[in-house]
mmCIF file of C-alpha atoms in Angstrom:
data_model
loop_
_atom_site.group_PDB
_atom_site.id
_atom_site.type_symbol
_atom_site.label_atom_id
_atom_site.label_comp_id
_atom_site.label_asym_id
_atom_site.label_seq_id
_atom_site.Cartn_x
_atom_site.Cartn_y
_atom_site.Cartn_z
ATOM 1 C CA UNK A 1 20.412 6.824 13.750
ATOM 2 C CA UNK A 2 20.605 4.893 16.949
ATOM 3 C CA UNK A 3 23.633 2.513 17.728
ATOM 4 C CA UNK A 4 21.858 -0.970 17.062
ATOM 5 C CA UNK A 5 20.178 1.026 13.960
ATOM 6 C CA UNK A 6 23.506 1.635 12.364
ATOM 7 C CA UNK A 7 24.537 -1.771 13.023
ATOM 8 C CA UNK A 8 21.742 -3.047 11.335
ATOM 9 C CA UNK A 9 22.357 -0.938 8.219
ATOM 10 C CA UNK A 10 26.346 -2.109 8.337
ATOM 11 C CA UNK A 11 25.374 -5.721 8.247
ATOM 12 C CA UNK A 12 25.609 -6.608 11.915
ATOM 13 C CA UNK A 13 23.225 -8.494 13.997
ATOM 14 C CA UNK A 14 21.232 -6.775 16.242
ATOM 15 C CA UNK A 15 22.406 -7.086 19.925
ATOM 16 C CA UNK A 16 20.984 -9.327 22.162
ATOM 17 C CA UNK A 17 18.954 -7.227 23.922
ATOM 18 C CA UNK A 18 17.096 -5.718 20.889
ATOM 19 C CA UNK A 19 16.202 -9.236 19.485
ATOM 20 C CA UNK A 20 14.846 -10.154 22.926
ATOM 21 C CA UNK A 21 12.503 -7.209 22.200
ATOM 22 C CA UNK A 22 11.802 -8.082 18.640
ATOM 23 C CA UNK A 23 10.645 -11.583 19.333
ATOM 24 C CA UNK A 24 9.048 -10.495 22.216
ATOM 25 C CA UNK A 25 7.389 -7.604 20.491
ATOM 26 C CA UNK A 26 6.238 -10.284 17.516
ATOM 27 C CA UNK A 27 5.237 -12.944 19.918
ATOM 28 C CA UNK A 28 2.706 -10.978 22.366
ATOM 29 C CA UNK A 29 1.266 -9.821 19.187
ATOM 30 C CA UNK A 30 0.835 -13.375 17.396
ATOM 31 C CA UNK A 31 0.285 -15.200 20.898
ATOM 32 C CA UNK A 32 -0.924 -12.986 23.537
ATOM 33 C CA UNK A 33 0.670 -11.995 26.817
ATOM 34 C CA UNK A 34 -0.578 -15.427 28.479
ATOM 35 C CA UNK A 35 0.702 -17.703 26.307
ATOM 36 C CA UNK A 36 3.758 -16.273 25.414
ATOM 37 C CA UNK A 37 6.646 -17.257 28.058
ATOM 38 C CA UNK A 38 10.313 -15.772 28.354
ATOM 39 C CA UNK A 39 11.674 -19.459 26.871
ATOM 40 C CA UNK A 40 9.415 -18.240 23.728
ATOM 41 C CA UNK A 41 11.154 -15.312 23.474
ATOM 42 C CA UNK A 42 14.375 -16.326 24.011
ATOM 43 C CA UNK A 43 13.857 -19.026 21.149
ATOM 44 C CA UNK A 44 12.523 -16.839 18.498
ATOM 45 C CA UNK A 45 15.873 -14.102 19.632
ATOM 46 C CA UNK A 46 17.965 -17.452 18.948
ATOM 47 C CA UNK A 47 19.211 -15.957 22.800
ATOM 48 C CA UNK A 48 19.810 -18.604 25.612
ATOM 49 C CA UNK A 49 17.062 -18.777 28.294
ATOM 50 C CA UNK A 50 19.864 -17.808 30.922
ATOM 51 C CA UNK A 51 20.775 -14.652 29.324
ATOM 52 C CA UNK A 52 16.997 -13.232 29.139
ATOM 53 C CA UNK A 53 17.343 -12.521 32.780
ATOM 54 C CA UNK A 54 20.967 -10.332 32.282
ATOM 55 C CA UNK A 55 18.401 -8.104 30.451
ATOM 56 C CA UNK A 56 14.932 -8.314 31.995
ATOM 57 C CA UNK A 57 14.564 -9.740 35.500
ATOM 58 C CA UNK A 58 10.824 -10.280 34.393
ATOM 59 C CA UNK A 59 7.902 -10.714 31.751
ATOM 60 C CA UNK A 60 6.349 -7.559 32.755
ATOM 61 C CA UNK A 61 10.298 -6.331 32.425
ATOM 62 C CA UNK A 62 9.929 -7.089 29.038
ATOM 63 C CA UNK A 63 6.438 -6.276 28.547
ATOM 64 C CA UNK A 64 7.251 -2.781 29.569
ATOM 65 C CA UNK A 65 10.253 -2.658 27.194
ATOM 66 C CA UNK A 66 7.529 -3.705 24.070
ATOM 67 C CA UNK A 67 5.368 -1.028 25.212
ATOM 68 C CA UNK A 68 8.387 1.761 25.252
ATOM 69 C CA UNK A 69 9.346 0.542 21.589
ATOM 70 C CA UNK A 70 5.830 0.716 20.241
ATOM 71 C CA UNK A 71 5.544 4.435 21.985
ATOM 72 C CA UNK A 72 8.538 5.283 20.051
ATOM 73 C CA UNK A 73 6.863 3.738 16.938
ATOM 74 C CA UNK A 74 3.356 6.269 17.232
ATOM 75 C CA UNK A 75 5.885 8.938 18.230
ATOM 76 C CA UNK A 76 7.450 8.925 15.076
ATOM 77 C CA UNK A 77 4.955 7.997 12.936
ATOM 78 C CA UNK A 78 3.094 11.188 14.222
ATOM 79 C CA UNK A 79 6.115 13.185 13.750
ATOM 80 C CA UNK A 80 6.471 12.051 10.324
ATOM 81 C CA UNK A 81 2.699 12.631 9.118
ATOM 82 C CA UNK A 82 3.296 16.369 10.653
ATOM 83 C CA UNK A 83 5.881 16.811 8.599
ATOM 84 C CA UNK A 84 4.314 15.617 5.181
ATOM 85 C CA UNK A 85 0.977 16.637 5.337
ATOM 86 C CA UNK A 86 0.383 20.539 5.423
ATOM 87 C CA UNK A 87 -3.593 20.399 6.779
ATOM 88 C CA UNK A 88 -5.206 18.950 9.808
ATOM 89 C CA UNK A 89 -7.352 17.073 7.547
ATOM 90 C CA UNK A 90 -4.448 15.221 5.246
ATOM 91 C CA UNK A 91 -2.901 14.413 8.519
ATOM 92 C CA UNK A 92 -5.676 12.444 10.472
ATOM 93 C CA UNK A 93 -6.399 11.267 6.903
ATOM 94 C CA UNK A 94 -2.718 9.834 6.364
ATOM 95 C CA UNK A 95 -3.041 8.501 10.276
ATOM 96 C CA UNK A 96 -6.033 6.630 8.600
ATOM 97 C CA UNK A 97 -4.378 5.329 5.514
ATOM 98 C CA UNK A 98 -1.515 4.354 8.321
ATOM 99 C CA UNK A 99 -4.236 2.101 10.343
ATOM 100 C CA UNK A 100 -5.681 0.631 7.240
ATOM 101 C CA UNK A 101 -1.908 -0.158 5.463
ATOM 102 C CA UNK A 102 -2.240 -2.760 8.333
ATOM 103 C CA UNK A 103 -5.063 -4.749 7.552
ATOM 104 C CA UNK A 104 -3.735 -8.496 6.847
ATOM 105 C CA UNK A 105 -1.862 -8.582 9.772
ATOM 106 C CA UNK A 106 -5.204 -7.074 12.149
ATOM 107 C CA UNK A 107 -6.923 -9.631 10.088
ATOM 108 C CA UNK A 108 -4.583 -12.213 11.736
ATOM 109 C CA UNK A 109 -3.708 -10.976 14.764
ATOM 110 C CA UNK A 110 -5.847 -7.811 15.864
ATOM 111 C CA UNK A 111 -4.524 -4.197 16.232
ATOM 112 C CA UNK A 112 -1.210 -4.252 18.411
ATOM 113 C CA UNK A 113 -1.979 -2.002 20.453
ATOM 114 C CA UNK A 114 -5.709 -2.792 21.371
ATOM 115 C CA UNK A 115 -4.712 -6.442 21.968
ATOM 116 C CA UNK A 116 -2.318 -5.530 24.461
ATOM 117 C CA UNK A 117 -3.983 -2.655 26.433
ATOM 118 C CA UNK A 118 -7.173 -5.447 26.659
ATOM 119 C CA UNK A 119 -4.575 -8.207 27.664
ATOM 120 C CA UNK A 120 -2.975 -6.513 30.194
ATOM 121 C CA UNK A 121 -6.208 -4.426 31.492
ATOM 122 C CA UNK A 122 -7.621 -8.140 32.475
ATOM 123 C CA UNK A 123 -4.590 -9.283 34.564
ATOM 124 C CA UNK A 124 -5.849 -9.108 38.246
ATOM 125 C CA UNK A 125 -3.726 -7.878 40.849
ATOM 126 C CA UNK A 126 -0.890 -7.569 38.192
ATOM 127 C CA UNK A 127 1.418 -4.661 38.609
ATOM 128 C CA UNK A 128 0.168 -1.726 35.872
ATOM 129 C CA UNK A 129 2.240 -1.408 33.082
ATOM 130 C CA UNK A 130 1.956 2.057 31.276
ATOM 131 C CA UNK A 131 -0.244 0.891 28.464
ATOM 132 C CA UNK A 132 -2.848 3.475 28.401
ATOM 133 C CA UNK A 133 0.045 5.719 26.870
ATOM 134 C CA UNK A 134 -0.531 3.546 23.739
ATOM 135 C CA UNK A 135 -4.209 4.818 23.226
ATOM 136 C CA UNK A 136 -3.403 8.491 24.679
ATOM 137 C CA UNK A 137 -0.693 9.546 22.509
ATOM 138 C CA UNK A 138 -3.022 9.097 19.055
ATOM 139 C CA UNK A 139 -5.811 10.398 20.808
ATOM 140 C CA UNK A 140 -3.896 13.559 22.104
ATOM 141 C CA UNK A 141 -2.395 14.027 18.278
ATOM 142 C CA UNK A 142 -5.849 13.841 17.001
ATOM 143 C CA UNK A 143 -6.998 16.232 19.478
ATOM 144 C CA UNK A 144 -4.721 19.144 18.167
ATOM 145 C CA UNK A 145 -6.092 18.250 14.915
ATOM 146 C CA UNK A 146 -9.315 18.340 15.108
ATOM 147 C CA UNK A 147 -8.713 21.921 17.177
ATOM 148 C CA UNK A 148 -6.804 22.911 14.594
ATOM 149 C CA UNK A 149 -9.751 22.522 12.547
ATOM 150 C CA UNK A 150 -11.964 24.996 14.939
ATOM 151 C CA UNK A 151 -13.794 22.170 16.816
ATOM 152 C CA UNK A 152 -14.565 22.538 19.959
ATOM 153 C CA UNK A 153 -15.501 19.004 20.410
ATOM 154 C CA UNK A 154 -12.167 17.863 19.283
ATOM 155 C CA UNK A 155 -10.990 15.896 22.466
ATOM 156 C CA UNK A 156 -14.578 14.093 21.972
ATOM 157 C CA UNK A 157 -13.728 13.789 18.158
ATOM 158 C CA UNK A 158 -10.533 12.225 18.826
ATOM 159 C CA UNK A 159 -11.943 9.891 20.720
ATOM 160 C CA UNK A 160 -14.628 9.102 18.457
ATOM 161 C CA UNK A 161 -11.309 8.401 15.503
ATOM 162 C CA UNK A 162 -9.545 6.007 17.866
ATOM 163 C CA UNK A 163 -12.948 4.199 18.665
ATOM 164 C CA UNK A 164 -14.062 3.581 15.207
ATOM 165 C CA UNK A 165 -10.293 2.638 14.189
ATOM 166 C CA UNK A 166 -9.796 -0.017 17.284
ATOM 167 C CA UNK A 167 -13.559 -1.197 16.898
ATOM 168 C CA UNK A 168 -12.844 -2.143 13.239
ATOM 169 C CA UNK A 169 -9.878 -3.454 14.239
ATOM 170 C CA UNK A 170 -11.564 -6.184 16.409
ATOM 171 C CA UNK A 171 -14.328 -7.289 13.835
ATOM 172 C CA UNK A 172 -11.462 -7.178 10.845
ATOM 173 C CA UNK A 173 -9.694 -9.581 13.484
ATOM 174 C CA UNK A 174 -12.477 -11.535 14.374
ATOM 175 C CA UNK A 175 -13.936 -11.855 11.300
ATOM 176 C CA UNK A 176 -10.732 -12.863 9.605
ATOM 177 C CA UNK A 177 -11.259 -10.332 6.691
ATOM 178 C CA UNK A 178 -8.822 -7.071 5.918
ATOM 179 C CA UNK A 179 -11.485 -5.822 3.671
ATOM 180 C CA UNK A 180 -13.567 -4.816 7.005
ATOM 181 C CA UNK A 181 -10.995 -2.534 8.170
ATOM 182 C CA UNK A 182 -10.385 -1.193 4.282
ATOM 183 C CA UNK A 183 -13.895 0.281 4.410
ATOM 184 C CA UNK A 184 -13.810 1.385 7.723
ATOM 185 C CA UNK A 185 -11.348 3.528 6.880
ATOM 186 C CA UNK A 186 -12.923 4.470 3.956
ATOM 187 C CA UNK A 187 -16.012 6.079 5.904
ATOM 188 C CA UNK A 188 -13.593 7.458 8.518
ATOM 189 C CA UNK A 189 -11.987 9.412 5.525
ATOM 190 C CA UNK A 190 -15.425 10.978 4.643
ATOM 191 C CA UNK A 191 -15.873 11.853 8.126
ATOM 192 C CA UNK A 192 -12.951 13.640 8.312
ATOM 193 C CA UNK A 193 -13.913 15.343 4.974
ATOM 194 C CA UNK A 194 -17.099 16.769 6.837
ATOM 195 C CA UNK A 195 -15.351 18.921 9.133
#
């Protein structure tokens, strides 16, 4: 348990620094990285606007810092599905059920992670933020899978899983309907179940 973690669970507030990145991490979600300013996220911390810059001298300061937190996020969620699930199957299965337990807010607000990687891939002449680690970490975890299951094909495979999860993603997002990301990952499941 991390220090702001056990303050949390005691009752405290979180420091400064980690609400900056929760209403940060919230906002370029709900808004975008255009839209949403450092006032915005210094508003929704209930942080003055002067102390943003104590903790990040920039957006892209804070940017990066959403982008190490949602890292950690995959990390662990990986870690944990290795641990419950004994087969390579049941675990790209439970990384399914783990996309799809996310539908109403897609449905709102697109897939996290896709939104920003796009976002951020169209900034030109914009310093390059390590986003691409977002998409590469699943892909990689899906990759040992899929080899665990004897494919040779499994870095193409993996691929293929990410594709069809941020491409359902989009139209559950643009179509404003959770149920289009629910049967996605229903046919991913018996695609899985071929192998």
């Amino acid at each position: 348990m991390t220090d702001s973690t056990a303050g949390q669970a005691a009752g405290r507030r979180p420091g400064k620094r980690e609400r900056l990145v929760a209403a940060a991490t919230q906002l370029l979600h709900q808004q975008g990285t255009e839209r949403t300013t450092l006032a915005d996220i210094a508003k929704v911390a209930d942080v003055p606007v002067g102390n943003v810059y104590y903790y990040f001298k920039t957006k892209d300061d804070i940017i990066a810092a959403v982008i190490d937190g949602y890292e950690q996020q995959i990390t662990t969620t990986l870690a944990f599905i290795d641990a419950h699930h004994r087969s390579p199957k049941s675990r790209l299965k439970a990384l399914v059920r783990e996309f799809a337990s996310r539908s109403e807010i897609v449905a709102q607000y697109g897939c996290p992670f896709g939104s920003l990687c796009s976002e951020l891939d169209k900034r030109p002449g914009e310093p390059s933020l390590a986003v691409a680690e977002l998409m590469r970490l699943p892909i990689e975890w899906a990759e040992k899978q899929f080899r665990s299951l004897g494919r040779q094909d499994a870095h193409d495979l993996a691929f293929d899983l990410l594709a069809a999860y941020e491409g359902s993603a989009l139209l559950t997002n643009t179509m404003r309907d959770p149920r289009v990301l629910s049967r996605a990952a229903r046919r991913i499941d018996r695609w899985i179940d071929s192998f």
